C-alpha cells in the first residue's frame, strides 16, 4: 500500500489503482484529492475536512455519525464497524474527539485502520484510541490543543506498530517540529518518519524548489561567459539576445545546493581557506575534479588568486579566487572520494 503524506493530517493510500484520501482539510494541498475514489473523514473540524473542496470534487465520502458537514453527501459510520471502501478494508476505532477545553462539547471522531494487500495503516484523527488489531504503520499526531507530547509518545508505544509517520503539525514552526520529531523518534520505541508534504513513504523526498539559479550581473558578459564556459567547463544551456542590447546566458553548473551559514561558520571557513576574513555575503563554490589544475586555469583566464589550494580538516582541497562577474569563488576537490 502506497502512503503519501500531505500538509497537516491528510494522507492518501493507494493500492491496485485505487486511491483513498483521509482528512483532506483546509491546509492540505489541492492535489491530495486528485484521482480519489473515496474520502474518509475522522471528524468535521476544518483542518481535517475542507467541505467545499470535497463537495466540489464529487468524491464519495464516509464520516462519523454526528459530524457537522452541512449538506455534504456522505455515508455515516459508527464505532467498531468493519466495511469496504474503494477496495480497502476499513475498521472504525474510538468514537470521540479528545477534550480541548471544559466549555467545548466533545464531537464525534473515528480513527480508521485501513488494510489492503496484507498491509495496514492507522489514522487516529484527533484522539488517541488504540485499536485492538495490530497495525503496520501508525500515523501519530505531533501537536494539537488537545495533545501533550508525553501522550503522543505513550500512544506510539502502546500501538507497537512496525513504523510511524508524524502528522497534525501545521500549527507549529520548524523549531518546534524538529523537537517533537526528535522525541517521537527517540522515545516512541518504533521506526519513526516525518515526511515532507507530497512525499511518499519509502520514496526519496523531493524538494519543493526544482532548480537553484544564481543570477549575476556582469559588465563584461563575453569575458564572464568564456571564463565559466571554457575555463571551468560549464556548458551553455541557453543564450538569448533581446532587441535593445539585452543578453542572458544560462550555464549548467551541475547539482545545485544552497548553503546557509552564520557569521561564525563563514569566519571559520575563511580562516581555513585563506587565513583571514575575506568572504562577502555571497560566495560561489564549485566542486572540481582537480582543484590545483582548475585554479591554475582560472588564474590564467583572468581570475585573481586570493588563496592557493589548501587541504581542509574535512579532507578537501580548496582554493579561493576573485572571478569574473564580481564573484568570489571557491574551487574545491573532495579528496576522500
mmCIF file of C-alpha atoms in Angstrom:
data_model
loop_
_atom_site.group_PDB
_atom_site.id
_atom_site.type_symbol
_atom_site.label_atom_id
_atom_site.label_comp_id
_atom_site.label_asym_id
_atom_site.label_seq_id
_atom_site.Cartn_x
_atom_site.Cartn_y
_atom_site.Cartn_z
ATOM 1 C CA UNK A 1 0.000 0.000 0.000
ATOM 2 C CA UNK A 2 1.443 3.360 -1.046
ATOM 3 C CA UNK A 3 1.160 6.119 1.579
ATOM 4 C CA UNK A 4 1.622 9.772 0.621
ATOM 5 C CA UNK A 5 1.565 12.423 3.303
ATOM 6 C CA UNK A 6 0.144 15.928 2.743
ATOM 7 C CA UNK A 7 0.174 19.028 4.942
ATOM 8 C CA UNK A 8 -1.241 18.569 8.442
ATOM 9 C CA UNK A 9 -3.423 15.464 8.818
ATOM 10 C CA UNK A 10 -4.138 14.432 5.230
ATOM 11 C CA UNK A 11 -2.802 11.213 3.698
ATOM 12 C CA UNK A 12 -3.576 9.269 0.550
ATOM 13 C CA UNK A 13 -3.437 5.479 0.383
ATOM 14 C CA UNK A 14 -3.089 3.714 -2.963
ATOM 15 C CA UNK A 15 -3.327 0.058 -3.943
ATOM 16 C CA UNK A 16 -4.045 -1.645 -7.285
ATOM 17 C CA UNK A 17 -5.018 1.625 -8.943
ATOM 18 C CA UNK A 18 -7.479 2.672 -6.208
ATOM 19 C CA UNK A 19 -6.949 5.803 -4.127
ATOM 20 C CA UNK A 20 -8.354 6.536 -0.678
ATOM 21 C CA UNK A 21 -7.913 10.001 0.876
ATOM 22 C CA UNK A 22 -8.133 10.566 4.634
ATOM 23 C CA UNK A 23 -8.826 14.017 6.120
ATOM 24 C CA UNK A 24 -8.281 16.483 3.247
ATOM 25 C CA UNK A 25 -8.510 19.681 5.299
ATOM 26 C CA UNK A 26 -8.185 23.368 4.506
ATOM 27 C CA UNK A 27 -4.376 23.257 4.799
ATOM 28 C CA UNK A 28 -3.777 20.181 2.676
ATOM 29 C CA UNK A 29 -2.641 20.535 -0.930
ATOM 30 C CA UNK A 30 -5.223 20.661 -3.722
ATOM 31 C CA UNK A 31 -3.695 17.665 -5.485
ATOM 32 C CA UNK A 32 -4.397 15.443 -2.475
ATOM 33 C CA UNK A 33 -7.857 14.805 -3.939
ATOM 34 C CA UNK A 34 -6.655 14.168 -7.494
ATOM 35 C CA UNK A 35 -7.846 10.772 -8.716
ATOM 36 C CA UNK A 36 -9.509 9.935 -5.408
ATOM 37 C CA UNK A 37 -12.009 7.062 -5.297
ATOM 38 C CA UNK A 38 -13.198 7.793 -1.758
ATOM 39 C CA UNK A 39 -12.704 10.133 1.201
ATOM 40 C CA UNK A 40 -12.650 9.145 4.868
ATOM 41 C CA UNK A 41 -13.176 11.947 7.395
ATOM 42 C CA UNK A 42 -12.251 11.346 11.024
ATOM 43 C CA UNK A 43 -14.336 14.350 12.168
ATOM 44 C CA UNK A 44 -15.715 17.662 10.944
ATOM 45 C CA UNK A 45 -13.085 20.216 12.049
ATOM 46 C CA UNK A 46 -11.857 22.309 9.117
ATOM 47 C CA UNK A 47 -8.215 21.280 9.453
ATOM 48 C CA UNK A 48 -9.416 17.742 8.644
ATOM 49 C CA UNK A 49 -12.386 18.432 6.370
ATOM 50 C CA UNK A 50 -12.450 21.104 3.668
ATOM 51 C CA UNK A 51 -16.146 20.620 2.985
ATOM 52 C CA UNK A 52 -16.398 22.964 -0.011
ATOM 53 C CA UNK A 53 -13.464 21.384 -1.802
ATOM 54 C CA UNK A 54 -14.614 17.849 -1.039
ATOM 55 C CA UNK A 55 -18.127 18.635 -2.275
ATOM 56 C CA UNK A 56 -16.768 20.155 -5.482
ATOM 57 C CA UNK A 57 -14.696 17.034 -6.148
ATOM 58 C CA UNK A 58 -17.761 14.796 -6.148
ATOM 59 C CA UNK A 59 -15.788 12.013 -4.456
ATOM 60 C CA UNK A 60 -17.869 9.694 -2.208
ATOM 61 C CA UNK A 61 -17.424 10.460 1.495
ATOM 62 C CA UNK A 62 -17.572 8.340 4.670
ATOM 63 C CA UNK A 63 -17.712 10.172 8.024
ATOM 64 C CA UNK A 64 -18.737 9.645 11.670
ATOM 65 C CA UNK A 65 -22.354 9.876 12.706
ATOM 66 C CA UNK A 66 -22.951 13.360 14.097
ATOM 67 C CA UNK A 67 -20.199 15.038 12.070
ATOM 68 C CA UNK A 68 -21.319 18.582 11.213
ATOM 69 C CA UNK A 69 -20.639 18.622 7.482
ATOM 70 C CA UNK A 70 -23.655 20.571 6.242
ATOM 71 C CA UNK A 71 -25.257 19.167 3.102
ATOM 72 C CA UNK A 72 -22.201 17.153 2.089
ATOM 73 C CA UNK A 73 -23.447 13.752 0.854
ATOM 74 C CA UNK A 74 -21.886 11.012 2.935
ATOM 75 C CA UNK A 75 -22.150 7.517 4.321
ATOM 76 C CA UNK A 76 -22.483 7.593 8.106
ATOM 77 C CA UNK A 77 -20.196 5.428 10.231
ATOM 78 C CA UNK A 78 -20.280 4.248 13.848
ATOM 79 C CA UNK A 79 -17.563 2.878 16.147
ATOM 80 C CA UNK A 80 -16.389 -0.729 15.714
ATOM 81 C CA UNK A 81 -17.619 -1.092 12.150
ATOM 82 C CA UNK A 82 -15.930 -3.260 9.526
ATOM 83 C CA UNK A 83 -16.550 -2.304 5.907
ATOM 84 C CA UNK A 84 -15.004 -1.975 2.462
ATOM 85 C CA UNK A 85 -14.332 1.461 0.978
ATOM 86 C CA UNK A 86 -12.984 1.720 -2.581
ATOM 87 C CA UNK A 87 -11.426 -1.727 -2.313
ATOM 88 C CA UNK A 88 -9.805 -1.082 1.087
ATOM 89 C CA UNK A 89 -10.866 -2.897 4.260
ATOM 90 C CA UNK A 90 -11.698 -0.296 6.925
ATOM 91 C CA UNK A 91 -12.240 -0.724 10.665
ATOM 92 C CA UNK A 92 -13.535 2.225 12.693
ATOM 93 C CA UNK A 93 -11.899 2.907 16.067
ATOM 94 C CA UNK A 94 -12.827 5.077 19.050
ATOM 95 C CA UNK A 95 -15.746 7.454 18.739
ATOM 96 C CA UNK A 96 -14.962 10.784 20.405
ATOM 97 C CA UNK A 97 -12.600 13.690 19.796
ATOM 98 C CA UNK A 98 -10.085 14.284 22.590
ATOM 99 C CA UNK A 99 -11.112 17.013 25.035
ATOM 100 C CA UNK A 100 -9.781 20.519 24.346
ATOM 101 C CA UNK A 101 -11.322 22.902 26.911
ATOM 102 C CA UNK A 102 -14.020 22.235 29.541
ATOM 103 C CA UNK A 103 -16.583 24.518 27.893
ATOM 104 C CA UNK A 104 -16.347 22.855 24.477
ATOM 105 C CA UNK A 105 -18.580 19.916 23.691
ATOM 106 C CA UNK A 106 -16.652 16.856 22.554
ATOM 107 C CA UNK A 107 -17.533 15.961 18.964
ATOM 108 C CA UNK A 108 -17.552 12.633 17.171
ATOM 109 C CA UNK A 109 -14.183 11.326 15.948
ATOM 110 C CA UNK A 110 -13.398 7.982 14.372
ATOM 111 C CA UNK A 111 -9.976 6.532 13.799
ATOM 112 C CA UNK A 112 -9.556 4.254 10.791
ATOM 113 C CA UNK A 113 -7.482 1.116 10.352
ATOM 114 C CA UNK A 114 -7.152 0.716 6.589
ATOM 115 C CA UNK A 115 -5.939 -2.634 5.263
ATOM 116 C CA UNK A 116 -5.026 -3.752 1.748
ATOM 117 C CA UNK A 117 -2.750 -6.495 0.464
ATOM 118 C CA UNK A 118 -1.782 -7.552 3.975
ATOM 119 C CA UNK A 119 -0.625 -4.034 4.923
ATOM 120 C CA UNK A 120 -2.379 -1.810 7.450
ATOM 121 C CA UNK A 121 -2.329 1.914 8.265
ATOM 122 C CA UNK A 122 -3.981 3.561 11.280
ATOM 123 C CA UNK A 123 -5.158 7.194 11.217
ATOM 124 C CA UNK A 124 -6.478 8.203 14.671
ATOM 125 C CA UNK A 125 -7.880 11.638 13.801
ATOM 126 C CA UNK A 126 -7.943 13.910 16.855
ATOM 127 C CA UNK A 127 -7.887 11.225 19.526
ATOM 128 C CA UNK A 128 -5.527 8.570 20.839
ATOM 129 C CA UNK A 129 -7.750 5.487 20.748
ATOM 130 C CA UNK A 130 -5.692 2.302 20.398
ATOM 131 C CA UNK A 131 -7.199 -0.285 18.025
ATOM 132 C CA UNK A 132 -7.499 -3.903 19.098
ATOM 133 C CA UNK A 133 -5.759 -5.158 15.970
ATOM 134 C CA UNK A 134 -2.059 -4.752 15.269
ATOM 135 C CA UNK A 135 -1.112 -2.160 12.655
ATOM 136 C CA UNK A 136 1.955 -1.959 10.441
ATOM 137 C CA UNK A 137 2.026 1.833 10.039
ATOM 138 C CA UNK A 138 0.696 4.300 12.594
ATOM 139 C CA UNK A 139 0.035 7.965 11.907
ATOM 140 C CA UNK A 140 0.884 9.839 15.096
ATOM 141 C CA UNK A 141 -0.216 13.436 15.806
ATOM 142 C CA UNK A 142 2.633 15.782 16.735
ATOM 143 C CA UNK A 143 0.728 18.749 18.140
ATOM 144 C CA UNK A 144 -2.756 19.927 18.943
ATOM 145 C CA UNK A 145 -4.716 21.897 21.524
ATOM 146 C CA UNK A 146 -5.902 18.502 22.762
ATOM 147 C CA UNK A 147 -2.468 16.823 22.934
ATOM 148 C CA UNK A 148 0.660 16.668 25.099
ATOM 149 C CA UNK A 149 3.942 15.270 23.790
ATOM 150 C CA UNK A 150 4.094 12.619 26.506
ATOM 151 C CA UNK A 151 0.641 11.438 25.398
ATOM 152 C CA UNK A 152 1.789 11.086 21.792
ATOM 153 C CA UNK A 153 4.823 9.074 22.908
ATOM 154 C CA UNK A 154 2.709 6.816 25.147
ATOM 155 C CA UNK A 155 0.225 6.324 22.302
ATOM 156 C CA UNK A 156 3.016 5.313 19.949
ATOM 157 C CA UNK A 157 4.431 2.839 22.465
ATOM 158 C CA UNK A 158 1.018 1.286 23.078
ATOM 159 C CA UNK A 159 0.373 0.818 19.364
ATOM 160 C CA UNK A 160 3.546 -1.259 18.870
ATOM 161 C CA UNK A 161 3.414 -0.518 15.153
ATOM 162 C CA UNK A 162 6.246 -1.510 12.832
ATOM 163 C CA UNK A 163 6.695 2.132 11.851
ATOM 164 C CA UNK A 164 5.146 5.533 12.477
ATOM 165 C CA UNK A 165 4.671 8.702 10.446
ATOM 166 C CA UNK A 166 4.172 12.105 12.079
ATOM 167 C CA UNK A 167 1.070 14.122 11.160
ATOM 168 C CA UNK A 168 -1.026 17.003 12.585
ATOM 169 C CA UNK A 169 1.761 19.591 12.683
ATOM 170 C CA UNK A 170 0.641 22.570 10.576
ATOM 171 C CA UNK A 171 0.284 24.861 13.595
ATOM 172 C CA UNK A 172 3.905 24.616 14.769
ATOM 173 C CA UNK A 173 7.059 26.197 13.372
ATOM 174 C CA UNK A 174 10.119 24.317 12.162
ATOM 175 C CA UNK A 175 11.943 24.594 15.501
ATOM 176 C CA UNK A 176 9.049 23.057 17.416
ATOM 177 C CA UNK A 177 8.546 20.388 14.759
ATOM 178 C CA UNK A 178 12.210 19.378 14.972
ATOM 179 C CA UNK A 179 11.922 18.963 18.730
ATOM 180 C CA UNK A 180 8.723 16.934 18.508
ATOM 181 C CA UNK A 181 10.175 14.709 15.806
ATOM 182 C CA UNK A 182 13.253 14.135 17.963
ATOM 183 C CA UNK A 183 11.217 12.966 20.947
ATOM 184 C CA UNK A 184 8.980 10.681 18.903
ATOM 185 C CA UNK A 185 11.982 9.171 17.133
ATOM 186 C CA UNK A 186 13.968 8.567 20.318
ATOM 187 C CA UNK A 187 11.177 7.729 22.785
ATOM 188 C CA UNK A 188 8.487 6.082 20.645
ATOM 189 C CA UNK A 189 10.067 2.596 20.518
ATOM 190 C CA UNK A 190 9.363 2.257 16.796
ATOM 191 C CA UNK A 191 10.811 3.266 13.425
ATOM 192 C CA UNK A 192 9.726 6.886 13.036
ATOM 193 C CA UNK A 193 9.428 9.042 9.905
ATOM 194 C CA UNK A 194 8.455 12.643 9.230
ATOM 195 C CA UNK A 195 7.606 13.165 5.565
ATOM 196 C CA UNK A 196 7.721 16.441 3.676
ATOM 197 C CA UNK A 197 4.187 17.116 2.363
ATOM 198 C CA UNK A 198 3.748 15.444 -1.007
ATOM 199 C CA UNK A 199 6.291 12.722 -0.182
ATOM 200 C CA UNK A 200 5.508 9.009 -0.318
ATOM 201 C CA UNK A 201 6.727 6.704 2.460
ATOM 202 C CA UNK A 202 9.759 4.778 1.284
ATOM 203 C CA UNK A 203 10.471 7.107 -1.633
ATOM 204 C CA UNK A 204 13.091 9.897 -1.649
ATOM 205 C CA UNK A 205 11.913 13.328 -0.557
ATOM 206 C CA UNK A 206 11.577 15.830 -3.385
ATOM 207 C CA UNK A 207 12.459 19.460 -2.706
ATOM 208 C CA UNK A 208 9.719 21.973 -3.420
ATOM 209 C CA UNK A 209 12.198 24.045 -5.409
ATOM 210 C CA UNK A 210 13.066 22.462 -8.744
ATOM 211 C CA UNK A 211 16.213 24.456 -9.521
ATOM 212 C CA UNK A 212 18.631 26.822 -7.798
ATOM 213 C CA UNK A 213 19.747 29.557 -10.213
ATOM 214 C CA UNK A 214 22.374 32.151 -9.312
ATOM 215 C CA UNK A 215 21.763 35.388 -11.246
ATOM 216 C CA UNK A 216 24.885 37.515 -11.785
ATOM 217 C CA UNK A 217 25.171 40.935 -13.476
ATOM 218 C CA UNK A 218 28.430 41.007 -15.469
ATOM 219 C CA UNK A 219 29.703 44.234 -17.056
ATOM 220 C CA UNK A 220 31.831 42.192 -19.485
ATOM 221 C CA UNK A 221 29.444 39.365 -20.292
ATOM 222 C CA UNK A 222 31.577 37.794 -23.024
ATOM 223 C CA UNK A 223 34.572 37.553 -20.697
ATOM 224 C CA UNK A 224 32.459 36.077 -17.909
ATOM 225 C CA UNK A 225 30.859 33.528 -20.241
ATOM 226 C CA UNK A 226 34.230 32.496 -21.633
ATOM 227 C CA UNK A 227 35.646 32.071 -18.132
ATOM 228 C CA UNK A 228 32.861 29.889 -16.750
ATOM 229 C CA UNK A 229 32.159 28.052 -20.023
ATOM 230 C CA UNK A 230 35.655 27.447 -21.360
ATOM 231 C CA UNK A 231 37.862 27.529 -18.285
ATOM 232 C CA UNK A 232 35.585 25.796 -15.775
ATOM 233 C CA UNK A 233 33.680 23.697 -18.308
ATOM 234 C CA UNK A 234 30.098 24.796 -17.616
ATOM 235 C CA UNK A 235 28.089 24.047 -20.789
ATOM 236 C CA UNK A 236 25.689 26.643 -22.162
ATOM 237 C CA UNK A 237 22.013 25.757 -21.703
ATOM 238 C CA UNK A 238 20.541 28.939 -23.158
ATOM 239 C CA UNK A 239 21.846 32.065 -24.895
ATOM 240 C CA UNK A 240 19.228 34.734 -25.608
ATOM 241 C CA UNK A 241 19.592 38.243 -27.025
ATOM 242 C CA UNK A 242 16.928 40.970 -26.970
ATOM 243 C CA UNK A 243 16.133 43.737 -29.436
ATOM 244 C CA UNK A 244 17.681 46.508 -27.337
ATOM 245 C CA UNK A 245 21.018 45.026 -26.336
ATOM 246 C CA UNK A 246 19.735 42.659 -23.664
ATOM 247 C CA UNK A 247 21.505 39.298 -23.376
ATOM 248 C CA UNK A 248 21.412 36.414 -20.951
ATOM 249 C CA UNK A 249 23.441 33.203 -20.940
ATOM 250 C CA UNK A 250 22.485 30.309 -18.663
ATOM 251 C CA UNK A 251 25.184 27.746 -17.879
ATOM 252 C CA UNK A 252 24.703 24.268 -16.448
ATOM 253 C CA UNK A 253 26.587 24.157 -13.148
ATOM 254 C CA UNK A 254 25.653 20.584 -12.250
ATOM 255 C CA UNK A 255 23.960 19.801 -8.955
ATOM 256 C CA UNK A 256 22.976 22.913 -7.004
ATOM 257 C CA UNK A 257 22.664 23.300 -3.242
ATOM 258 C CA UNK A 258 22.018 26.330 -1.056
ATOM 259 C CA UNK A 259 24.495 26.592 1.809
ATOM 260 C CA UNK A 260 23.340 28.939 4.569
ATOM 261 C CA UNK A 261 25.976 29.823 7.172
ATOM 262 C CA UNK A 262 26.085 32.007 10.253
ATOM 263 C CA UNK A 263 28.937 34.547 10.668
ATOM 264 C CA UNK A 264 30.961 32.179 12.858
ATOM 265 C CA UNK A 265 30.872 29.485 10.171
ATOM 266 C CA UNK A 266 31.888 31.945 7.439
ATOM 267 C CA UNK A 267 34.775 33.217 9.580
ATOM 268 C CA UNK A 268 35.950 29.656 10.255
ATOM 269 C CA UNK A 269 35.910 28.749 6.542
ATOM 270 C CA UNK A 270 37.798 31.952 5.700
ATOM 271 C CA UNK A 271 40.424 31.098 8.303
ATOM 272 C CA UNK A 272 40.884 27.585 6.895
ATOM 273 C CA UNK A 273 40.944 28.556 3.203
ATOM 274 C CA UNK A 274 42.566 31.999 3.289
ATOM 275 C CA UNK A 275 43.874 32.730 6.764
ATOM 276 C CA UNK A 276 41.875 35.930 7.184
ATOM 277 C CA UNK A 277 38.331 37.261 6.845
ATOM 278 C CA UNK A 278 37.648 37.953 3.158
ATOM 279 C CA UNK A 279 34.274 36.462 2.170
ATOM 280 C CA UNK A 280 31.427 38.716 1.006
ATOM 281 C CA UNK A 281 27.837 37.775 1.900
ATOM 282 C CA UNK A 282 27.608 35.725 -1.321
ATOM 283 C CA UNK A 283 30.358 33.318 -2.379
ATOM 284 C CA UNK A 284 30.184 30.742 -5.185
ATOM 285 C CA UNK A 285 31.646 27.274 -4.519
ATOM 286 C CA UNK A 286 32.190 24.834 -7.396
ATOM 287 C CA UNK A 287 33.298 21.223 -6.998
ATOM 288 C CA UNK A 288 36.001 20.201 -9.494
ATOM 289 C CA UNK A 289 37.972 17.015 -10.158
ATOM 290 C CA UNK A 290 41.393 18.667 -9.778
ATOM 291 C CA UNK A 291 41.460 21.813 -7.654
ATOM 292 C CA UNK A 292 45.088 22.660 -8.386
ATOM 293 C CA UNK A 293 44.725 22.397 -12.162
ATOM 294 C CA UNK A 294 41.380 24.212 -12.165
ATOM 295 C CA UNK A 295 42.848 27.018 -10.061
ATOM 296 C CA UNK A 296 45.811 27.431 -12.410
ATOM 297 C CA UNK A 297 43.470 27.528 -15.405
ATOM 298 C CA UNK A 298 41.211 30.067 -13.719
ATOM 299 C CA UNK A 299 44.121 32.385 -12.925
ATOM 300 C CA UNK A 300 45.398 32.070 -16.489
ATOM 301 C CA UNK A 301 41.926 33.052 -17.716
ATOM 302 C CA UNK A 302 41.840 36.241 -15.669
ATOM 303 C CA UNK A 303 40.735 35.283 -12.158
ATOM 304 C CA UNK A 304 42.656 36.790 -9.255
ATOM 305 C CA UNK A 305 44.108 34.286 -6.795
ATOM 306 C CA UNK A 306 43.000 35.014 -3.240
ATOM 307 C CA UNK A 307 44.376 31.809 -1.695
ATOM 308 C CA UNK A 308 46.035 28.751 -3.288
ATOM 309 C CA UNK A 309 44.614 25.227 -2.917
ATOM 310 C CA UNK A 310 44.666 24.300 0.762
ATOM 311 C CA UNK A 311 43.865 20.942 2.352
ATOM 312 C CA UNK A 312 40.992 21.359 4.823
ATOM 313 C CA UNK A 313 40.259 19.433 8.042
ATOM 314 C CA UNK A 314 37.269 17.831 6.270
ATOM 315 C CA UNK A 315 39.548 16.281 3.610
ATOM 316 C CA UNK A 316 39.017 18.554 0.650
ATOM 317 C CA UNK A 317 41.364 20.760 -1.354
ATOM 318 C CA UNK A 318 40.003 24.320 -1.557
ATOM 319 C CA UNK A 319 41.242 27.444 -3.333
ATOM 320 C CA UNK A 320 39.779 30.951 -3.296
ATOM 321 C CA UNK A 321 39.559 33.297 -6.313
ATOM 322 C CA UNK A 322 38.111 36.653 -7.319
ATOM 323 C CA UNK A 323 36.332 35.656 -10.526
ATOM 324 C CA UNK A 324 34.600 37.455 -13.423
ATOM 325 C CA UNK A 325 31.115 38.725 -12.690
ATOM 326 C CA UNK A 326 32.255 40.115 -9.345
ATOM 327 C CA UNK A 327 32.012 36.713 -7.664
ATOM 328 C CA UNK A 328 34.291 35.338 -5.004
ATOM 329 C CA UNK A 329 34.850 31.729 -5.955
ATOM 330 C CA UNK A 330 35.892 28.613 -4.065
ATOM 331 C CA UNK A 331 37.067 25.679 -6.156
ATOM 332 C CA UNK A 332 37.001 22.505 -4.083
ATOM 333 C CA UNK A 333 38.079 18.923 -4.688
ATOM 334 C CA UNK A 334 36.748 16.164 -2.427
ATOM 335 C CA UNK A 335 39.826 14.072 -1.619
ATOM 336 C CA UNK A 336 38.121 11.209 0.191
ATOM 337 C CA UNK A 337 36.086 10.004 -2.790
#
